[in-house]
Structure formats: C-alpha cells, structure tokens
C-alpha cells in the first residue's frame, strides 16, 4: 500500500522549514503518516514540536515547504485550520463557559450551522441544538463521562477535562488528530487510563482495517514521556536540532528535523507493557535525539517510511 | 486566623449590630447637638428628619413630589448615559482586542482619556453639549467608556491563543470566534467592570446636576444644603446609596444568570 492511495493517506510534510526571525526552528522536515498510524513524537524541549503541530493544524503554516492532508475527501494544502484536523492541548482545550456536553457539541454547532441560521431561525436552531446535544451526550457516554455531562470544566478533574477534550476533537471525525503533551499535567494513574482510551481507538482501527475499511483514527501524540510514546504509538518519531548539519554544508544549525523514525511494538488497551524491555529504544532516543554531543547523519536512524 | 469563615448566624448578628450601632451613634450625636442648640439643623433629630421626608414626599406648591421628579430626572440621565457607555465601551474594547489596526489606532487616545478627571472636564461638556439631556448622557458615557473599553480589551488579550485556534479547527469563522468564544469569555469580566463604573457615573452625574441642574438629586441636595435643610439632604444621600446598591445588585444577578460558570470558576 502506498500513500498515493487515498484510503491510506494520513499526512505528508514536504520540506517543511520554519523560523522566527533569527531563531531557526524547523529545517527541511519530511514526514509521511499513513491513515490509522499512531505516531509518538518526541524531541528536546523547544525543538519545535508544537510549531510543527501548529503548522499541520494550519493556524500557523510553515514559511517553507508543503503540508498535505485529506480535506473533504481530497488531498489539499493544510494552510488553514479546518474540521479535518483536530487538536488537544495540555491546557485550554475546553471552553470554561460551556458544560462538558456543550463543549463536545460546539464543533457540530460551528461546523454545521451558520450565525445567520442560529440568530434568525430560532425554531430550526432549537431543533438542531437538541440533535447536536443528543449526539454529544451519546459520545460522552461512550467515553465513560455520562455523569459529567453538565459539569463545567472548572468542576472536573484534570483527567476528566482531557477526556472531554479528546471527545470534543473526535466528534468531528477528523482525518488526523494532534495531541500536544495532552497528559503532561496528570498523575501517573490517570495518564495510564487515558492512554488506554487512546489504545481502544487503535483497536477500533484494527477492526475496521480487518473488515477492509479505512481506519478512522490517525494520531500524532507529542509527549516528553518516552514510555508513553512507546505505549500509545506504533511508530516513534524523534525531532531534533542535534544532527550533523556541518556535513550538509551549513555554517550554523538550520533547525530541527526528523532524526529518528522507527516502528515500536503495539499494545492492547488492557496490557501493561513491560517497560524494562524498551531500554534499548530509550537509550537510542536519548543518544540520537536528546544528546547535543551526538551528531549523526539525519537519515541514519530512519527505518520506517510509510511507503516501505 | 486570617480568612477563617464564621457561621451564617454570626455573620447576620454582626451586620445587624453594626447598623444598630450606627443608628445609636447618630441619635446620641443629634441629642447632644440639640442640648447645645435646640434649633440645630446640621444633625437633625428623628422628628426633624420625619419632617424633611414629608417635605419631599408630599406635593409642593406646584403640586410636584420632589422625590418623584428628582428620581425620574436623575434615573433617566443615568440610565441613558450608562446604556450608551456600556454599548460603546464594549464595542470599542472588542474591536481593539480583536483587530490589530484598531488597537494601534485607539490605544493612545483611550488610555489618555481614561486619565482625565471627568468632574474637572465638566466645563468642556457644558460648552459642547449645553446643559440639557445630551450633556448628561455625553458626560456619563464618555466618563465610563475608557475604563470599560480598556477592561474588555485587556480581557480579550488575555484569552490564550489555544482557545481561539481550537475554535477555528472546529469550523468557526472569524466572526464566530468573536461571538462564540471571545464574547462569552469576556462577558463576566465586563459585567464586573460595569458594576465598578456605576460609582463614578453617579459621581459625574451628581456633580453636573449640582452645577447646572434644575431638577434631580444633585440639584436638590445643593439647594436644600444652602437652605440648611439637612433633614432633606441626609435622606436623599441614603436614597442615593440605596439606588446605587440596587443597581449593583441587579448587575450581580445578571452576571449570575448569564455566566453561571464564572462563580464556580473563580471559587
Ligand atoms: N510565536 C513565536 N514567536 C517566536 N518564537 C517562537 C514562537 N513560538 C515558538 N517559538 C520558538 O520556537 C522554538 C520551538 O518552540 P516549540 O515549538 O514550542 O517547541 P516544543 O514544543 O518542541 O517545546 C522555541 O525556540 C520557541 O522559543
Ligand atoms: Mg511544545
């Protein structure tokens, strides 16, 4: 299967570079993601992971290069945000003035009705709103938040908030969902529960794929916990400014790029991985991605192309 | 212990006690004053006060009840001034917060105007707007617009970029981001700012009424003070306080109704 097959296409970054004045952040970044893949994205703090996600999201397109995603069933440039790419932040994903239910229903409302419709056609809007709320409610039930529907974010625990935030993004059925350190503020036990929630989506993918359909969930999760990236992802991508750019003819660092890209084991949601077994993966990552002293050719540790 | 709560019963008891003490203190001061000078009007006795109240609640020679005509005049001026100031203060703040060129254009004059003492600028309003309704409305609204606009503008700027970006990913247009996210996020802080602006608005209004009014609370208080009728002045002050309190309470209820999330949010 190749990326050219629309049923397999998740994301393609072609030669993406980005900088803020003198601060070179991303350099010639190439990344292809197949539909259904769960990518764990790691890298030193400040290397540009959030910048990359914002570029894919389309709120801050890259200064150079192209990012292609599926939009309304067609391949298109991701130069503006849309409902086909969802995001979950560590904070501020939920609107404090909306209940869990209305936070989840918000996307349906914004995407499927216009301001003019809501302001002028009151009865039509009331009917639509009931329908959206019903759908959002059913969705929340599904992710185990039936009890919390009418709570405001400030009344929910951090774990519940992130669960609602994931539901808020998922109900739009995005082609790809981006998570930027989503569980960074949670305690270990809650983290694991939420990882399980993501792994259940991966399982759903497998079922759909087995039945010959296009897997519904494609995901990139940025995290600073290597174990989390290994557990949730089926693929581990390292972004780093520490690579041998001198050999490529640069006088000073041109920015971070993909320096590590390998498949990692897949886990069932109820499976507690034996993290000790991944010592070698972690050691590799620490050495080639995180260590400023170790500068290797940038394609030396790239073992998965999606088009392999 | 600092901030340790007390029981509801104790709190009520203490409030009642403070009011009783205030009344008792007044009675005592007035009593002492009248022992020195039985005809004193600066600290009227309770019976003198009752006379004063009768004076402004009964029809005068022209058949007008002062308290009614004063309340109507002052209330109308205040309501129109506040309404105009609220609408424009909010709009200007939103536009400044959401649109960069507007921000650059309006920030200097707004921050400068916010520093001009309105009571000192009274003369300017008399010159430009005369001494009628327009003058009161202009003075009150211009007086509160800078503070309201700055509050809204800062509140908009405080919204994390993630919240706005998120809305775009959910399919919002720029207009919808303004109405569905920015507006709702800013609303409770705006209502707080309106509550705070009621005090200054009343100060501007009363000051202007004292100078050029021919009816209204400021006019009546100045006139009755000149006639040494403190038995009218004091009740009028109490009425003004009650008026301000009710208005403030109304806005607090409005905030509670419109932004139920805000209470649990700040707790
Ligand atoms: N809006 C911005 N303006 C200027 N510099 C920025 C901006 N956003 C990010 N940066 C810079 O870009 C670099 C990468 O930031 P970021 O993508 O947030 O890193 P990460 O998410 O990997 O920790 C940092 O050096 C940061 O200071
Ligand atoms: Mg980041």
XYZ file of C-alpha atoms and ligand atoms in Angstrom:
603
model
C 0.000 0.000 0.000
C 1.270 3.480 -0.770
C 0.388 6.918 0.424
C -0.956 7.718 -3.027
C -3.966 5.560 -2.186
C -6.497 7.993 -0.674
C -7.698 5.260 1.668
C -4.237 5.122 3.137
C -3.321 8.794 3.232
C -2.847 10.418 6.611
C -0.372 13.259 6.311
C 2.532 14.397 4.204
C 5.054 17.068 5.162
C 7.336 18.013 2.285
C 10.475 20.012 3.033
C 8.854 21.950 5.851
C 11.018 24.727 7.311
C 10.021 27.341 9.832
C 11.797 30.104 11.693
C 11.083 33.087 13.906
C 13.492 35.772 12.716
C 16.982 34.576 13.574
C 15.633 31.616 15.512
C 15.693 28.688 13.068
C 13.218 26.132 14.342
C 12.287 23.517 11.716
C 14.504 22.558 8.790
C 13.548 20.597 5.679
C 11.285 18.283 7.591
C 9.781 15.374 5.704
C 7.209 13.156 7.307
C 4.608 10.827 5.900
C 1.907 9.286 8.024
C -0.463 6.586 6.851
C -4.107 6.539 7.816
C -4.505 4.565 11.005
C -0.984 5.133 12.298
C -0.377 6.352 15.837
C 2.817 8.395 15.858
C 4.635 9.186 19.085
C 6.560 12.426 18.510
C 9.425 13.195 20.888
C 12.258 15.679 20.975
C 14.165 18.068 23.217
C 12.153 20.840 24.799
C 11.935 23.820 22.424
C 12.932 21.852 19.322
C 9.722 22.771 17.506
C 7.206 20.001 18.209
C 4.388 22.438 18.948
C 5.456 24.557 15.993
C 5.118 21.501 13.746
C 1.671 20.684 15.125
C 0.529 24.273 14.600
C 1.780 24.057 11.014
C -0.151 20.831 10.395
C -3.180 22.382 12.040
C -2.939 25.263 9.606
C -3.211 28.052 12.180
C 0.470 28.873 11.577
C 1.525 27.492 8.163
C 5.259 26.864 7.655
C 7.343 29.533 5.946
C 8.712 26.956 3.525
C 7.528 23.580 2.283
C 4.138 21.960 1.960
C 1.846 20.038 4.252
C -0.853 17.905 2.669
C -3.850 16.387 4.435
C -7.182 14.958 3.382
C -9.802 17.692 3.317
C -13.366 16.919 2.250
C -12.193 13.722 0.598
C -9.464 15.423 -1.410
C -5.755 15.989 -0.846
C -5.204 19.620 -0.012
C -2.704 22.058 1.395
C -3.091 22.450 5.149
C -2.633 26.202 5.075
C -5.713 26.975 7.112
C -7.385 25.191 10.012
C -10.409 23.022 9.425
C -12.551 20.323 10.958
C -10.447 17.593 9.318
C -7.571 18.225 11.747
C -8.305 18.136 15.455
C -6.104 19.213 18.337
C -5.933 18.534 22.054
C -3.689 20.799 24.098
C -2.332 20.236 27.568
C -4.456 23.186 28.718
C -7.159 25.429 27.249
C -8.730 22.799 25.000
C -12.085 23.268 26.714
C -14.113 26.446 26.959
C -14.689 27.319 30.622
C -18.096 28.856 29.844
C -19.522 25.654 28.347
C -20.534 22.438 30.087
C -18.875 19.187 29.041
C -21.872 18.477 26.838
C -21.794 21.862 25.102
C -18.020 21.732 24.731
C -18.385 18.496 22.782
C -21.391 19.769 20.817
C -19.609 23.038 19.948
C -17.832 21.619 16.903
C -21.076 20.287 15.450
C -22.689 23.663 16.002
C -19.859 25.688 14.439
C -19.371 23.286 11.560
C -22.971 22.590 10.625
C -24.827 25.831 11.285
C -24.149 29.470 10.473
C -24.536 32.507 12.695
C -27.356 33.773 10.485
C -29.219 30.473 10.886
C -28.822 30.487 14.669
C -29.872 34.118 15.054
C -32.736 34.186 12.572
C -34.226 30.694 12.504
C -34.884 30.101 16.198
C -37.023 27.010 15.906
C -34.719 25.438 13.359
C -31.751 26.130 15.602
C -33.504 24.762 18.699
C -34.135 21.533 16.845
C -30.562 21.298 15.571
C -29.201 22.078 19.008
C -31.184 19.251 20.553
C -29.841 16.922 17.892
C -26.214 18.055 18.474
C -26.583 17.698 22.222
C -28.003 14.220 21.850
C -25.054 13.197 19.722
C -22.560 14.795 22.101
C -24.267 13.105 25.043
C -24.099 9.696 23.423
C -20.435 10.299 22.667
C -19.679 11.252 26.266
C -21.483 8.133 27.496
C -19.238 6.123 25.234
C -16.052 7.537 26.758
C -17.404 6.973 30.269
C -18.371 10.555 31.084
C -22.144 10.174 31.282
C -22.088 11.514 34.835
C -20.098 14.621 33.995
C -22.181 15.935 31.109
C -23.499 19.004 32.866
C -20.346 19.985 34.703
C -18.257 22.998 33.749
C -14.542 22.357 33.153
C -13.603 24.008 36.450
C -15.761 21.420 38.225
C -13.972 18.478 36.604
C -10.696 16.771 37.456
C -7.758 17.166 35.081
C -8.247 13.660 33.748
C -11.947 14.243 33.036
C -11.137 17.519 31.318
C -8.698 15.832 28.951
C -11.172 13.038 28.267
C -13.780 15.635 27.305
C -11.177 17.467 25.209
C -10.440 14.272 23.295
C -14.165 13.683 22.796
C -14.522 17.304 21.626
C -11.932 16.670 18.907
C -13.109 13.150 17.991
C -16.772 14.014 17.440
C -15.688 15.986 14.364
C -14.341 12.722 12.894
C -11.083 14.395 11.880
C -8.730 12.775 9.367
C -5.903 13.287 11.829
C -5.856 14.227 15.464
C -2.918 16.016 17.078
C -2.204 15.828 20.788
C 0.336 18.264 22.259
C 1.532 16.868 25.590
C -2.102 16.050 26.397
C -1.425 14.236 29.658
C 1.522 16.343 30.816
C -0.320 17.745 33.825
C -1.876 14.472 35.012
C -0.769 11.987 37.628
C 0.555 8.600 36.591
C -2.615 6.554 37.178
C -4.832 8.998 35.274
C -2.283 9.129 32.477
C -2.457 5.378 32.062
C -6.258 5.423 31.943
C -6.181 7.992 29.187
C -3.520 6.069 27.295
C -5.908 3.119 27.426
C -8.637 5.310 25.977
C -6.359 6.074 23.006
C -5.354 2.432 22.620
C -9.011 1.452 22.355
C -9.197 3.750 19.333
C -6.226 1.884 17.885
C -8.089 -1.372 18.419
C -11.095 0.033 16.585
C -8.737 0.875 13.734
C -7.591 -2.721 13.541
C -11.180 -3.986 13.448
C -12.145 -1.618 10.642
C -8.986 -2.468 8.730
C -9.686 -6.183 9.095
C -13.107 -5.568 7.574
C -11.448 -3.818 4.636
C -12.336 -0.202 5.548
C -10.275 2.928 6.039
C -9.101 3.128 9.665
C -10.983 6.016 11.307
C -8.284 7.319 13.663
C -4.876 8.709 12.737
C -2.985 10.372 15.521
C 0.201 12.215 16.428
C 0.941 12.462 20.120
C 3.694 14.765 21.379
C 4.982 13.758 24.778
C 8.106 14.074 26.860
C 7.468 10.646 28.407
C 9.247 8.115 26.198
C 7.249 5.259 27.718
C 4.019 7.000 26.795
C 5.184 7.466 23.207
C 6.152 3.794 23.011
C 2.931 2.554 24.560
C 0.461 4.677 22.604
C 2.349 4.883 19.301
C 3.005 2.184 16.767
C 5.763 4.392 15.450
C 8.245 6.628 17.226
C 9.490 9.810 15.562
C 12.301 11.895 17.025
C 12.588 15.577 16.144
C 15.903 17.220 16.982
C 18.250 20.067 16.151
C 21.160 17.798 17.093
C 22.256 16.275 13.803
C 25.323 16.608 11.633
C 24.345 19.758 9.731
C 28.013 20.661 9.146
C 28.313 17.645 6.880
C 25.362 19.044 4.919
C 27.244 22.288 4.363
C 25.558 24.551 6.948
C 27.603 27.079 8.921
C 25.198 27.141 11.815
C 22.322 24.960 12.900
C 19.493 25.286 10.371
C 16.928 23.903 12.823
C 15.373 20.661 13.941
C 14.382 17.871 11.616
C 13.367 14.223 11.851
C 16.405 12.269 13.052
C 14.701 9.130 14.294
C 11.787 7.159 12.908
C 11.180 3.543 13.844
C 8.289 1.186 14.405
C 7.584 0.333 18.040
C 5.543 -2.540 19.476
C 1.770 -2.307 19.619
C -0.133 -2.962 22.847
C -3.679 -3.897 23.710
C -5.505 -1.371 25.892
C -5.593 -3.693 28.917
C -1.974 -4.697 28.525
C 0.549 -3.233 30.957
C 3.779 -3.074 28.911
C 6.996 -4.301 30.495
C 8.821 -1.011 30.032
C 12.151 -2.536 31.048
C 12.149 -4.315 27.695
C 12.459 -0.990 25.884
C 15.681 0.080 27.464
C 17.418 -0.101 24.125
C 14.813 2.069 22.386
C 15.036 4.627 25.161
C 18.813 4.543 25.093
C 18.802 5.146 21.342
C 16.380 8.050 21.660
C 18.351 9.675 24.438
C 21.506 9.353 22.404
C 20.390 10.327 18.918
C 17.533 12.718 19.684
C 18.241 14.315 23.040
C 22.042 14.390 23.296
C 23.604 17.599 21.906
C 27.017 15.890 21.813
C 25.967 13.133 19.426
C 25.583 14.474 15.901
C 24.825 11.810 13.319
C 23.605 11.947 9.740
C 19.986 12.855 9.874
C 18.714 9.816 7.947
C 20.779 7.262 9.833
C 18.020 6.150 12.203
C 15.071 6.361 9.928
C 13.854 2.842 9.430
C 10.202 3.311 8.602
C 8.965 5.091 5.631
C 5.208 4.824 5.430
C 5.696 3.823 1.809
C 8.032 0.984 2.645
C -6.970 33.205 61.823
C -6.956 35.141 58.553
C -9.814 34.225 56.212
C -11.380 31.669 58.552
C -15.128 31.597 57.850
C -17.745 32.235 60.555
C -21.237 30.779 60.769
C -24.111 32.416 58.897
C -25.930 33.274 62.133
C -22.880 35.056 63.494
C -22.444 36.994 60.262
C -26.074 38.207 60.333
C -25.800 39.108 64.009
C -22.684 41.193 63.363
C -24.292 43.029 60.417
C -27.384 43.900 62.487
C -25.129 45.025 65.305
C -23.174 47.410 63.074
C -26.372 49.038 61.756
C -27.770 49.406 65.273
C -24.525 50.970 66.468
C -24.614 53.426 63.583
C -28.199 54.467 64.397
C -27.485 54.714 68.105
C -24.383 56.817 67.461
C -26.360 59.190 65.257
C -29.156 59.514 67.819
C -26.651 60.297 70.519
C -24.778 62.918 68.455
C -28.018 64.599 67.407
C -29.272 64.583 71.004
C -26.065 66.231 72.256
C -26.180 68.851 69.494
C -29.765 69.769 70.374
C -28.887 70.202 74.042
C -26.421 72.887 72.964
C -28.722 74.451 70.352
C -32.386 73.329 70.278
C -32.861 74.804 66.772
C -29.930 72.985 65.225
C -30.433 71.659 61.659
C -26.959 70.240 60.921
C -27.631 66.995 62.772
C -31.433 66.827 62.660
C -33.294 64.808 65.269
C -35.510 61.937 64.171
C -38.613 64.130 64.247
C -36.870 66.793 62.151
C -35.882 64.061 59.707
C -39.502 62.904 59.511
C -40.483 66.480 58.624
C -37.862 66.521 55.900
C -39.109 63.245 54.473
C -42.628 64.633 54.490
C -41.374 67.707 52.635
C -40.010 65.736 49.703
C -42.700 63.060 49.558
C -45.729 65.402 49.680
C -46.693 67.623 46.740
C -45.128 71.086 46.968
C -46.856 74.347 45.989
C -46.600 73.441 42.302
C -48.072 70.029 43.025
C -44.805 68.161 42.406
C -43.433 65.478 44.673
C -39.696 66.213 44.773
C -38.578 62.678 45.265
C -40.567 61.525 42.252
C -39.422 64.227 39.851
C -35.820 64.031 41.067
C -35.716 60.245 40.786
C -37.185 60.319 37.306
C -34.776 63.004 36.088
C -31.635 61.547 37.651
C -32.653 57.983 36.793
C -33.274 58.797 33.168
C -29.970 60.630 32.796
C -28.084 57.818 34.471
C -29.826 55.072 32.513
C -29.194 56.718 29.144
C -25.591 57.576 29.981
C -24.846 54.107 31.296
C -26.564 52.380 28.397
C -24.629 54.342 25.820
C -21.367 53.948 27.701
C -21.900 50.195 28.128
C -22.643 49.612 24.456
C -19.781 51.708 23.127
C -17.307 50.735 25.821
C -17.908 47.091 24.986
C -17.762 47.536 21.227
C -14.601 49.636 21.333
C -12.900 47.150 23.673
C -13.873 44.190 21.469
C -12.677 45.900 18.305
C -9.408 46.912 19.959
C -8.850 43.399 21.248
C -9.707 41.603 18.007
C -8.384 43.902 15.259
C -4.740 44.987 15.396
C -5.062 48.240 13.375
C -7.935 49.383 15.597
C -5.794 48.537 18.614
C -2.882 50.658 17.362
C -5.232 53.490 16.385
C -7.327 53.721 19.536
C -4.927 52.773 22.287
C -3.262 56.198 22.761
C -6.458 58.300 22.927
C -8.273 55.753 25.109
C -5.507 55.431 27.661
C -5.121 59.221 27.726
C -8.862 59.867 28.102
C -9.004 57.346 30.925
C -6.731 59.663 32.899
C -8.816 62.861 32.535
C -10.875 63.516 35.687
C -14.434 63.833 34.431
C -15.524 66.309 37.085
C -12.690 68.622 36.021
C -13.811 68.312 32.401
C -17.402 69.372 33.225
C -16.864 72.783 31.662
C -15.915 71.136 28.379
C -19.195 69.208 28.316
C -21.195 72.392 29.098
C -19.518 74.148 26.185
C -20.050 71.332 23.711
C -23.413 69.927 24.780
C -25.182 72.720 26.651
C -26.948 71.919 29.902
C -29.671 69.539 28.702
C -30.026 65.822 28.453
C -27.290 65.471 25.822
C -24.732 66.914 28.196
C -25.529 64.418 30.971
C -25.549 61.462 28.631
C -22.314 62.519 26.929
C -20.575 63.153 30.232
C -21.555 59.841 31.803
C -20.847 57.735 28.735
C -17.548 59.438 27.864
C -16.663 59.156 31.514
C -17.040 55.382 31.683
C -16.154 54.337 28.119
C -12.351 54.459 28.521
C -12.299 52.255 31.624
C -14.828 49.791 30.185
C -13.072 49.624 26.821
C -9.689 49.022 28.438
C -11.120 46.248 30.638
C -12.664 44.467 27.656
C -9.544 44.995 25.551
C -7.272 43.520 28.211
C -9.653 40.614 28.812
C -9.633 39.804 25.087
C -5.832 39.934 25.026
C -5.741 37.558 27.997
C -7.531 34.773 26.120
C -4.996 32.019 25.382
C -4.234 31.618 21.669
C -5.079 27.908 22.002
C -8.721 28.742 22.690
C -9.006 30.773 19.521
C -7.068 28.284 17.359
C -9.204 25.476 18.718
C -12.382 27.216 17.573
C -11.008 27.535 14.047
C -10.268 23.789 13.977
C -13.896 23.194 14.930
C -15.029 25.091 11.873
C -15.593 28.585 13.269
C -15.366 31.701 11.104
C -13.533 34.755 12.449
C -16.896 36.308 13.296
C -17.941 33.176 15.167
C -14.696 33.165 17.129
C -15.584 36.705 18.209
C -19.204 35.941 19.114
C -18.958 32.353 20.375
C -15.602 32.431 22.172
C -14.292 35.935 22.813
C -17.668 37.448 23.741
C -18.602 34.654 26.125
C -15.190 34.578 27.739
C -15.125 38.351 28.276
C -18.744 38.873 29.370
C -18.448 38.250 33.142
C -15.365 40.447 33.450
C -17.209 43.136 31.537
C -20.158 42.965 33.925
C -17.702 43.315 36.818
C -16.297 46.426 35.146
C -19.788 47.869 34.629
C -20.506 47.354 38.328
C -17.343 49.262 39.187
C -18.251 52.084 36.793
C -21.625 52.773 38.419
C -19.959 54.652 41.279
C -18.014 57.078 39.071
C -21.043 57.522 36.783
C -23.159 58.675 39.738
C -20.380 60.987 40.910
C -20.165 62.675 37.474
C -23.913 62.994 37.250
C -24.459 64.469 40.711
C -21.579 66.901 40.207
C -23.064 68.143 36.948
C -26.557 68.383 38.434
C -25.178 70.458 41.297
C -23.669 72.934 38.846
C -26.326 73.311 36.156
C -29.331 71.160 37.093
C -32.853 72.470 37.621
C -34.174 69.141 38.840
C -32.538 65.933 40.069
C -30.713 64.630 43.117
C -27.651 66.835 42.752
C -29.736 69.963 42.273
C -31.994 69.185 45.271
C -29.124 68.370 47.590
C -27.262 71.573 46.736
C -30.390 73.718 47.123
C -31.507 72.171 50.400
C -27.958 72.355 51.744
C -27.914 76.099 51.027
C -31.157 76.412 52.995
C -29.528 74.377 55.778
C -32.231 71.719 55.367
C -30.010 68.806 56.301
C -33.161 66.844 57.150
C -33.727 66.595 53.390
C -30.065 66.167 52.441
C -29.409 63.129 54.639
C -32.416 61.079 53.463
C -31.503 61.972 49.894
C -27.993 60.639 50.435
C -29.467 57.442 51.870
C -31.734 57.170 48.824
C -28.748 57.610 46.520
C -26.853 54.884 48.364
C -29.851 52.557 48.085
C -30.183 53.389 44.402
C -26.533 52.525 43.730
C -26.793 49.367 45.783
C -29.847 48.134 43.876
C -28.190 48.818 40.550
C -25.075 46.945 41.636
C -27.178 44.058 42.911
C -29.051 43.931 39.599
C -25.821 43.595 37.635
C -24.569 40.917 40.032
C -27.753 38.928 39.446
C -27.396 39.437 35.719
C -23.874 38.042 35.851
C -25.088 35.096 37.897
C -27.794 34.400 35.310
C -25.702 34.904 32.178
C -22.419 33.401 33.372
C -23.169 30.607 35.842
C -19.735 29.161 35.082
C -17.946 32.248 36.361
C -18.865 31.768 40.022
C -17.643 28.190 40.158
C -14.660 29.284 38.096
C -13.407 31.919 40.498
C -14.059 29.841 43.591
N 5.212 32.709 18.377
C 6.561 32.548 18.493
N 7.376 33.608 18.305
C 8.729 33.460 18.404
N 9.333 32.311 18.701
C 8.576 31.219 18.897
C 7.155 31.283 18.804
N 6.645 30.049 19.060
C 7.711 29.254 19.294
N 8.861 29.948 19.202
C 10.216 29.407 19.368
O 10.293 28.257 18.550
C 11.038 27.248 19.189
C 10.231 25.974 19.231
O 9.125 26.136 20.095
P 8.047 24.972 20.323
O 7.544 24.527 19.002
O 7.061 25.467 21.284
O 8.950 23.827 20.969
P 8.478 22.446 21.639
O 7.005 22.336 21.517
O 9.215 21.387 20.897
O 8.929 22.500 23.063
C 11.415 27.780 20.557
O 12.747 28.268 20.486
C 10.462 28.915 20.772
O 11.070 29.916 21.543
Mg 5.533 22.289 22.976
